[in-house]
Short mmCIF file of C-alpha atoms in Angstrom, two decimals:
data_model
loop_
_atom_site.label_atom_id
_atom_site.label_comp_id
_atom_site.label_asym_id
_atom_site.label_seq_id
_atom_site.Cartn_x
_atom_site.Cartn_y
_atom_site.Cartn_z
CA UNK A 291 -0.04 0.01 0.00
CA UNK A 292 1.44 3.27 -1.08
CA UNK A 293 1.87 5.83 1.81
CA UNK A 294 3.09 9.40 1.56
CA UNK A 295 3.65 11.38 4.82
CA UNK A 296 4.56 15.08 4.68
CA UNK A 297 6.35 17.03 7.43
CA UNK A 298 8.19 20.24 7.82
CA UNK A 299 5.41 22.78 7.57
CA UNK A 300 5.10 25.69 9.91
CA UNK A 301 4.77 29.43 10.39
CA UNK A 302 7.44 31.81 9.18
CA UNK A 303 7.72 35.47 8.37
CA UNK A 304 8.05 36.65 4.85
CA UNK A 305 11.57 36.20 3.47
CA UNK A 306 12.04 33.01 5.56
CA UNK A 307 12.68 29.46 4.61
CA UNK A 308 11.14 26.09 5.15
CA UNK A 309 12.00 22.53 3.95
CA UNK A 310 9.20 20.16 3.46
CA UNK A 311 9.77 16.41 3.44
CA UNK A 312 7.60 13.59 2.12
CA UNK A 313 8.37 10.01 3.25
CA UNK A 314 7.21 7.33 0.84
CA UNK A 315 6.60 3.77 1.39
CA UNK A 316 4.80 0.76 -0.16
CA UNK A 317 6.33 0.99 -3.65
CA UNK A 318 9.59 1.32 -5.42
CA UNK A 319 10.22 4.99 -4.81
CA UNK A 320 12.44 5.89 -7.71
CA UNK A 321 9.95 4.45 -10.23
CA UNK A 322 7.39 7.28 -10.04
CA UNK A 323 7.34 11.00 -10.96
CA UNK A 324 6.74 12.93 -7.72
CA UNK A 325 5.11 16.29 -7.30
CA UNK A 326 4.31 18.93 -4.67
CA UNK A 327 0.95 20.76 -4.85
CA UNK A 328 -0.65 23.32 -2.67
CA UNK A 329 -4.12 24.56 -1.88
CA UNK A 330 -5.02 27.87 -0.23
CA UNK A 331 -8.49 28.44 1.42
CA UNK A 332 -10.94 29.26 -1.28
CA UNK A 333 -8.58 28.50 -4.10
CA UNK A 334 -8.08 25.43 -6.40
CA UNK A 335 -5.21 23.10 -5.86
CA UNK A 336 -2.18 24.04 -7.93
CA UNK A 337 0.98 22.25 -8.97
CA UNK A 338 4.15 23.71 -7.44
CA UNK A 339 7.03 21.49 -8.55
CA UNK A 340 7.61 18.02 -10.03
CA UNK A 341 10.55 15.74 -10.45
CA UNK A 342 10.92 12.80 -12.83
CA UNK A 343 12.32 9.49 -11.85
CA UNK A 344 15.51 10.53 -13.65
CA UNK A 345 15.71 13.80 -11.68
CA UNK A 346 14.38 16.26 -14.26
CA UNK A 347 12.48 19.05 -12.46
CA UNK A 348 9.83 21.56 -13.42
CA UNK A 349 8.33 24.47 -11.38
CA UNK A 350 5.34 26.76 -11.38
CA UNK A 351 6.28 30.29 -12.45
CA UNK A 352 5.20 31.73 -9.09
CA UNK A 353 7.89 29.60 -7.26
CA UNK A 354 10.71 29.40 -9.89
CA UNK A 355 14.01 30.57 -8.46
CA UNK A 356 12.66 30.33 -4.88
CA UNK A 357 11.71 26.68 -4.46
CA UNK A 358 13.80 23.52 -5.15
CA UNK A 359 12.41 20.10 -5.39
CA UNK A 360 14.74 17.14 -4.68
CA UNK A 361 14.67 13.55 -3.71
CA UNK A 362 16.84 11.06 -1.87
CA UNK A 363 16.08 7.66 -3.45
CA UNK A 364 18.07 5.87 -0.77
CA UNK A 365 15.77 7.36 1.91
CA UNK A 366 12.56 7.22 -0.14
CA UNK A 367 12.07 10.73 0.58
CA UNK A 368 10.95 13.88 -1.41
CA UNK A 369 11.84 17.40 -0.41
CA UNK A 370 10.80 20.87 -1.17
CA UNK A 371 13.16 23.57 -0.09
CA UNK A 372 11.34 26.92 0.00
CA UNK A 373 13.22 30.11 0.22
CA UNK A 374 12.24 33.78 0.11
CA UNK A 375 8.72 32.83 1.21
CA UNK A 376 5.86 35.23 0.60
CA UNK A 377 2.51 35.58 2.25
CA UNK A 378 0.88 34.31 -0.96
CA UNK A 379 2.73 30.99 -0.46
CA UNK A 380 0.43 30.20 2.46
CA UNK A 381 -1.38 26.99 1.82
CA UNK A 382 -1.68 23.36 2.66
CA UNK A 383 1.11 21.51 0.80
CA UNK A 384 0.75 18.03 -0.48
CA UNK A 385 3.14 15.59 -2.01
CA UNK A 386 1.93 13.15 -4.67
CA UNK A 387 3.12 10.20 -6.61
CA UNK A 388 2.20 10.10 -10.22
CA UNK A 389 2.22 6.41 -10.91
CA UNK A 390 4.43 6.75 -14.00
CA UNK A 391 8.17 7.46 -14.22
CA UNK A 392 7.77 10.60 -16.32
CA UNK A 393 5.87 13.66 -15.08
CA UNK A 394 3.28 15.28 -17.37
CA UNK A 395 4.20 18.14 -19.64
CA UNK A 396 4.08 21.68 -18.22
CA UNK A 397 0.80 23.39 -18.64
CA UNK A 398 0.43 27.08 -19.43
CA UNK A 399 -2.45 29.47 -19.54
CA UNK A 400 -2.48 33.23 -19.77
CA UNK A 401 1.24 33.37 -19.66
CA UNK A 402 1.42 31.34 -16.44
CA UNK A 403 2.91 27.85 -16.41
CA UNK A 404 2.82 25.09 -13.93
CA UNK A 405 3.89 21.44 -13.73
CA UNK A 406 1.01 19.00 -13.92
CA UNK A 407 -2.59 18.57 -12.81
CA UNK A 408 -3.83 16.88 -9.62
CA UNK A 409 -5.92 14.20 -11.44
CA UNK A 410 -2.72 12.88 -13.04
CA UNK A 411 -1.40 11.80 -9.72
CA UNK A 412 -2.52 8.60 -8.13
CA UNK A 413 -1.37 8.85 -4.56
CA UNK A 414 -1.45 11.67 -2.05
CA UNK A 415 -0.19 12.50 1.42
CA UNK A 416 -2.32 14.17 4.12
CA UNK A 417 -0.67 17.58 3.74
CA UNK A 418 1.35 19.97 5.83
CA UNK A 419 0.34 23.60 6.61
CA UNK A 420 2.68 26.43 5.55
CA UNK A 421 1.83 29.89 6.84
CA UNK A 422 3.76 32.98 5.85
CA UNK A 423 3.17 36.22 7.66
CA UNK A 424 4.02 39.62 6.41
#
């Protein structure tokens, strides 16, 4: 049974940093594309970052240059390093396993691009809250 457990959320001031972790179990970790999503109150869930099984990464325009997705295959763990946090980054953050080795193509609309859609991912963690105060 696939299980994903996030940790590392918390409350920080704008400009601060947090590192989220996602411990995976129940499958061969390196075989799946992994992603981070977030959902703020009253807003739709959005893709934040994704990493292929071969390590290729993609990011939403809103976090590019500030967030870094990485993984440690030996530890079956996915990470999201978040720097220069802004109040608009406040949300519940979820990790997800795609079920396929390669992540979906990046999606773009109205000049804004993001990596993947929620329905493309098969497995989800319970989420960890990130709150950024101004």
